[in-house]
mmCIF file with all atom_site columns, C-alpha atoms in Angstrom:
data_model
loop_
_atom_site.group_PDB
_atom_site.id
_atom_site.type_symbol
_atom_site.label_atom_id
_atom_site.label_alt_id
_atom_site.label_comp_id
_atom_site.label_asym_id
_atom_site.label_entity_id
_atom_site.label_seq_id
_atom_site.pdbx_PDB_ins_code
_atom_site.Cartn_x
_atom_site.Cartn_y
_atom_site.Cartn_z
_atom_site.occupancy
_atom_site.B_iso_or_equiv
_atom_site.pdbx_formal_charge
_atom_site.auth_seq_id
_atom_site.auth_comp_id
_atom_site.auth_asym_id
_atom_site.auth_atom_id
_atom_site.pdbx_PDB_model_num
ATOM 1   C CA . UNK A 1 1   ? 0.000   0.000  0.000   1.00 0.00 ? 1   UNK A CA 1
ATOM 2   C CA . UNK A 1 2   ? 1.389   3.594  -1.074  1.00 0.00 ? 2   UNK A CA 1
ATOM 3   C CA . UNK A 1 3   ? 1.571   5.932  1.457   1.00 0.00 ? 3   UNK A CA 1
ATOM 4   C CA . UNK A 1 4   ? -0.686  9.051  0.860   1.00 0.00 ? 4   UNK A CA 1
ATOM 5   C CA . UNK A 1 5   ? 1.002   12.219 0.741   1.00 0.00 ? 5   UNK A CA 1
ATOM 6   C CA . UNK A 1 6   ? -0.978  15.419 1.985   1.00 0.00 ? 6   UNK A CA 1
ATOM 7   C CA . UNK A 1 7   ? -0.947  18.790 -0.429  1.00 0.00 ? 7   UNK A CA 1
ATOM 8   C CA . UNK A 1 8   ? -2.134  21.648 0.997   1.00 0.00 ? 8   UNK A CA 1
ATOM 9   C CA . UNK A 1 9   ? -2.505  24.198 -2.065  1.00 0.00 ? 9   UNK A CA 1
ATOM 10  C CA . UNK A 1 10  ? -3.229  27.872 -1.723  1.00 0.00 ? 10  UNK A CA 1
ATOM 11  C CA . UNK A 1 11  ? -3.525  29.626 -5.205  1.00 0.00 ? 11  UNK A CA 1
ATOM 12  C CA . UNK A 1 12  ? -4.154  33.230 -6.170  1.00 0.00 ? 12  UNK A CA 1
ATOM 13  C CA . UNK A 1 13  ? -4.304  35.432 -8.931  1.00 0.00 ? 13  UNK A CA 1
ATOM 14  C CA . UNK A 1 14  ? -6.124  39.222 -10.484 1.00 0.00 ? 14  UNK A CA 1
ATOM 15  C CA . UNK A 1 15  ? -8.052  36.550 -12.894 1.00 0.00 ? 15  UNK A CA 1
ATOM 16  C CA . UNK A 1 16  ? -11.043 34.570 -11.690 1.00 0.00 ? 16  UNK A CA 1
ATOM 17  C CA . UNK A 1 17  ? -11.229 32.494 -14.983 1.00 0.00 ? 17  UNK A CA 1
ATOM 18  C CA . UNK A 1 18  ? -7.383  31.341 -14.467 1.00 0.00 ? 18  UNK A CA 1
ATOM 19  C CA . UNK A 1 19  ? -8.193  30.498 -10.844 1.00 0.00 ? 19  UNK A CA 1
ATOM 20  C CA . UNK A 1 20  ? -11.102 28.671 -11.458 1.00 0.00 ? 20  UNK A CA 1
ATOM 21  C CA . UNK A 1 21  ? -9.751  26.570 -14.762 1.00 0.00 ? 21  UNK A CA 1
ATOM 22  C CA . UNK A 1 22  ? -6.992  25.570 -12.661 1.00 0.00 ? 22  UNK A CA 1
ATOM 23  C CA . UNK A 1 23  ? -9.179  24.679 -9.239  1.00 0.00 ? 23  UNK A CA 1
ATOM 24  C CA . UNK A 1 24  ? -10.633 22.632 -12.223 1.00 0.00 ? 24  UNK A CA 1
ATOM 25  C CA . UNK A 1 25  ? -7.437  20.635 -13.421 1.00 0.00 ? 25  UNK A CA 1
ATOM 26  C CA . UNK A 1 26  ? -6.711  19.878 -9.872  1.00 0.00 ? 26  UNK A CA 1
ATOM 27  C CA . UNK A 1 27  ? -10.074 18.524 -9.253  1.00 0.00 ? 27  UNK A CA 1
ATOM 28  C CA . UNK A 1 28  ? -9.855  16.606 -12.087 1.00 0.00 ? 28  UNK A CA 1
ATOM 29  C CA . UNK A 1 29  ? -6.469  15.185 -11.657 1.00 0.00 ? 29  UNK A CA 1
ATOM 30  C CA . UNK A 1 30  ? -6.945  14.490 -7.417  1.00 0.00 ? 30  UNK A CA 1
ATOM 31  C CA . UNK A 1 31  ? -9.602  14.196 -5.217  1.00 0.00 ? 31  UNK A CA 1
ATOM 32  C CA . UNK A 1 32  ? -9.656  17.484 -3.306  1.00 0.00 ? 32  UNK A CA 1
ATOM 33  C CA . UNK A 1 33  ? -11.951 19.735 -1.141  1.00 0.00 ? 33  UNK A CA 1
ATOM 34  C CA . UNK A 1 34  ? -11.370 23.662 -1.824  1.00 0.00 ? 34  UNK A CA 1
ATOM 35  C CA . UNK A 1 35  ? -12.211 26.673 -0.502  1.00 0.00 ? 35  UNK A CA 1
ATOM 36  C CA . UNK A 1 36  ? -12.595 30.462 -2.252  1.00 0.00 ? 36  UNK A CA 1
ATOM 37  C CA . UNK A 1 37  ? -12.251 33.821 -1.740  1.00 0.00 ? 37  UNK A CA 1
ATOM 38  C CA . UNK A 1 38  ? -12.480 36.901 -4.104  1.00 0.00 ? 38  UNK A CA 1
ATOM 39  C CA . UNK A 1 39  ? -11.865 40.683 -2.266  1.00 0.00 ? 39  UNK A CA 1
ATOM 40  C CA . UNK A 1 40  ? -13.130 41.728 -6.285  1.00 0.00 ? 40  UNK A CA 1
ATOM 41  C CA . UNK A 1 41  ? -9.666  42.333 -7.024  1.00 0.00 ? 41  UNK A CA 1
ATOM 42  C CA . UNK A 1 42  ? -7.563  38.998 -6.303  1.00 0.00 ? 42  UNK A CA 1
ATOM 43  C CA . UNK A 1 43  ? -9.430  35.789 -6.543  1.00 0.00 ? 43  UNK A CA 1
ATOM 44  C CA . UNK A 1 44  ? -8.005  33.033 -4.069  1.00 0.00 ? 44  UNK A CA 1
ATOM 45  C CA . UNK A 1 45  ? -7.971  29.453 -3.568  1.00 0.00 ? 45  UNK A CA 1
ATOM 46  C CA . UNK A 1 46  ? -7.291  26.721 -1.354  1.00 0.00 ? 46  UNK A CA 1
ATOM 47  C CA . UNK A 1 47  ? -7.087  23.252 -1.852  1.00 0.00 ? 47  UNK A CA 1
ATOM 48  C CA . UNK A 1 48  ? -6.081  20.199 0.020   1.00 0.00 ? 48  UNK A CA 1
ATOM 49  C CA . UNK A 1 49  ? -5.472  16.849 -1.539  1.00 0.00 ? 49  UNK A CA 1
ATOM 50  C CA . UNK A 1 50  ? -3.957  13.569 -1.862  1.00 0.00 ? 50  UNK A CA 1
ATOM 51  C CA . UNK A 1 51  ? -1.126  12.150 -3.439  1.00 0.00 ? 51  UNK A CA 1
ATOM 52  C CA . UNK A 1 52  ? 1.480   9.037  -3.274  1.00 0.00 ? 52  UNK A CA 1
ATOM 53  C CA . UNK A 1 53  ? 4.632   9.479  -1.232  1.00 0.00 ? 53  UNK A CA 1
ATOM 54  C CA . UNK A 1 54  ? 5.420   13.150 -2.608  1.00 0.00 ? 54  UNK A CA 1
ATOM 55  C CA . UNK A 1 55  ? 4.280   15.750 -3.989  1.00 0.00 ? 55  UNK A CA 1
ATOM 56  C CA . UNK A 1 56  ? 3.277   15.234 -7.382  1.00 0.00 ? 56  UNK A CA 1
ATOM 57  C CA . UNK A 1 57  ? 5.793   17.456 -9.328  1.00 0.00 ? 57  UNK A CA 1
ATOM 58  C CA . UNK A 1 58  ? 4.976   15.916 -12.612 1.00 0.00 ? 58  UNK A CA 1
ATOM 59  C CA . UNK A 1 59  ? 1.357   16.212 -12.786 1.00 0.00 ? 59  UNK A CA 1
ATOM 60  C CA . UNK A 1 60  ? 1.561   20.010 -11.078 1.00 0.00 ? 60  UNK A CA 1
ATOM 61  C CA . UNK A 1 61  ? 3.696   20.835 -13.875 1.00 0.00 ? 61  UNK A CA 1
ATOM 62  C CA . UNK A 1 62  ? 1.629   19.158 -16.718 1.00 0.00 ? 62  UNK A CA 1
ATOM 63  C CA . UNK A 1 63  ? -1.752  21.274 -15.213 1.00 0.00 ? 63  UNK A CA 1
ATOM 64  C CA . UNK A 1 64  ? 0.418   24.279 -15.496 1.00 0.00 ? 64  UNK A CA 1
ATOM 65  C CA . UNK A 1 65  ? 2.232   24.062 -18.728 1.00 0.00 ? 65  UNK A CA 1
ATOM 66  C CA . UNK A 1 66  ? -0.364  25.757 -20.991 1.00 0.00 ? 66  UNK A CA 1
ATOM 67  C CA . UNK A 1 67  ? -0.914  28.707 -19.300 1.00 0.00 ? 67  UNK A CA 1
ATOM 68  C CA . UNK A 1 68  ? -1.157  32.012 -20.677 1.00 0.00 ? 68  UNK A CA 1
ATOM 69  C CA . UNK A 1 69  ? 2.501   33.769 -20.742 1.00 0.00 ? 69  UNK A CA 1
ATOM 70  C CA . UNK A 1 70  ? 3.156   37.013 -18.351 1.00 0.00 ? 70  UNK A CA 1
ATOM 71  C CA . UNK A 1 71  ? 0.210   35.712 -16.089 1.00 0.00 ? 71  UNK A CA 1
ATOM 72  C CA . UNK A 1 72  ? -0.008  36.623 -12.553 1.00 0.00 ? 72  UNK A CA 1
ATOM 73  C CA . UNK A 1 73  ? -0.759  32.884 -10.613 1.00 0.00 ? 73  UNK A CA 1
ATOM 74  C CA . UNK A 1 74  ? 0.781   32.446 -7.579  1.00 0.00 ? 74  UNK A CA 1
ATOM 75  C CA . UNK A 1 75  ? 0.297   28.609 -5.801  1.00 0.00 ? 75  UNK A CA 1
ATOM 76  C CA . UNK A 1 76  ? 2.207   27.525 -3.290  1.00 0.00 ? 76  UNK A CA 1
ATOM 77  C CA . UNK A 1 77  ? 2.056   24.071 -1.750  1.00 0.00 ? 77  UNK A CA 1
ATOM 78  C CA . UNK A 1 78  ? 2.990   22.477 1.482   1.00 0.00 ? 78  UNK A CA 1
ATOM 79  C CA . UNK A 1 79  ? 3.246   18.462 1.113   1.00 0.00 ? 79  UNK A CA 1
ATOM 80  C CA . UNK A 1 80  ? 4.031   16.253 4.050   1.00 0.00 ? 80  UNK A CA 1
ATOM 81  C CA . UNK A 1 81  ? 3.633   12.554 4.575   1.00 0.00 ? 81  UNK A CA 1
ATOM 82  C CA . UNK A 1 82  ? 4.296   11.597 8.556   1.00 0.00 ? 82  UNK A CA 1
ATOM 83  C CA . UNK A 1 83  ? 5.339   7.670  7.533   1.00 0.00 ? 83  UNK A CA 1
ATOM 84  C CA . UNK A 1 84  ? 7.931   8.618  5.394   1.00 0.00 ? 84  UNK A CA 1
ATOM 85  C CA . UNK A 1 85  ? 9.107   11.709 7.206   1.00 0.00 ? 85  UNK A CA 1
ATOM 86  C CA . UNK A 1 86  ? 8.389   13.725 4.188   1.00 0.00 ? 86  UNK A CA 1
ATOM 87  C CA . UNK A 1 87  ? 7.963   17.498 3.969   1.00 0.00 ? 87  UNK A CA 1
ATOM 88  C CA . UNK A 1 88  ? 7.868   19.611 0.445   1.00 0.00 ? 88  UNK A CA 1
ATOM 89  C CA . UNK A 1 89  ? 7.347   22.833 0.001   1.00 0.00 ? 89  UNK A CA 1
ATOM 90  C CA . UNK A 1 90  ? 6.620   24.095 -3.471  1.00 0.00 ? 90  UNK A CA 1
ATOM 91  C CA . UNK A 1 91  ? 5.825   27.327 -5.192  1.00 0.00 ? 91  UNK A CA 1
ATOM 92  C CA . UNK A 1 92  ? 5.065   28.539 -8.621  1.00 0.00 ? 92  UNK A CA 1
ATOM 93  C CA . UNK A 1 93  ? 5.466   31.652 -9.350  1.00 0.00 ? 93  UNK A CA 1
ATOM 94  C CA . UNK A 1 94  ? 6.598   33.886 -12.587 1.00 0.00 ? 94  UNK A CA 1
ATOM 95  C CA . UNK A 1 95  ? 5.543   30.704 -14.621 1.00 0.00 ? 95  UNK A CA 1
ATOM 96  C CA . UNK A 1 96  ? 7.828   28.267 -13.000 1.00 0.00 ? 96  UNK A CA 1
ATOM 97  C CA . UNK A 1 97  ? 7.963   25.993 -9.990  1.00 0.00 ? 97  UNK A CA 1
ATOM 98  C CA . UNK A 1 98  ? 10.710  25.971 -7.124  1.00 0.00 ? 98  UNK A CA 1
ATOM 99  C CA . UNK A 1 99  ? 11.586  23.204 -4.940  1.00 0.00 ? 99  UNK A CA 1
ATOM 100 C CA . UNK A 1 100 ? 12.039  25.751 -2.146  1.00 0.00 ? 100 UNK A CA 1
ATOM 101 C CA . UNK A 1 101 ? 13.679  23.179 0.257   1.00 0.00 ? 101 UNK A CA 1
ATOM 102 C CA . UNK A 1 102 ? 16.254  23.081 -2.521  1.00 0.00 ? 102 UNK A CA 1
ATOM 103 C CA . UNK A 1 103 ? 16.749  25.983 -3.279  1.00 0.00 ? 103 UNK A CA 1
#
């Protein structure tokens, strides 16, 4: 049995279509439970789901690969998995994601 992996997502960005087609991909790709919030000028996210052992680099790069150049998303991710003594911490920012533990 794989051990499951925790991701606790928070997302945000000035467009509400962006945050809500990738809340969309994520649902799609995990099972997940979100939450929003829009202040009518940033539209927020966050999202908690599962994953085996890690978190799942490849498939949070895949969901972000198409998106619109010069955009504005911000997601950051905290991943932890108690049996394995895992913790990740993961952010995406200026169209690119950063292993922040590495860096």
């Amino acid at each position: 049995m794989a051990n499951i992996c925790t991701n606790k997502l928070y997302l945000s960005t000035k467009s509400c279509t962006l945050r809500d087609s990738v809340m969309e991909s994520v649902r799609q790709s995990f099972r997940c439970d979100s939450v929003l919030y829009d202040n009518g000028e940033v539209f927020e996210c966050e999202i908690e789901f599962d994953s085996r052992w890690t978190f799942p680099h490849r498939e949070m790069e895949e969901l972000t690969k198409d998106l619109p150049e010069g955009n504005d998303l911000y997601i950051r991710v905290l991943s932890y998995e108690f049996g394995c003594e895992y913790v990740g911490f993961n952010i995406y920012a200026d169209g690119e994601w950063h292993d922040k533990f590495a860096d």
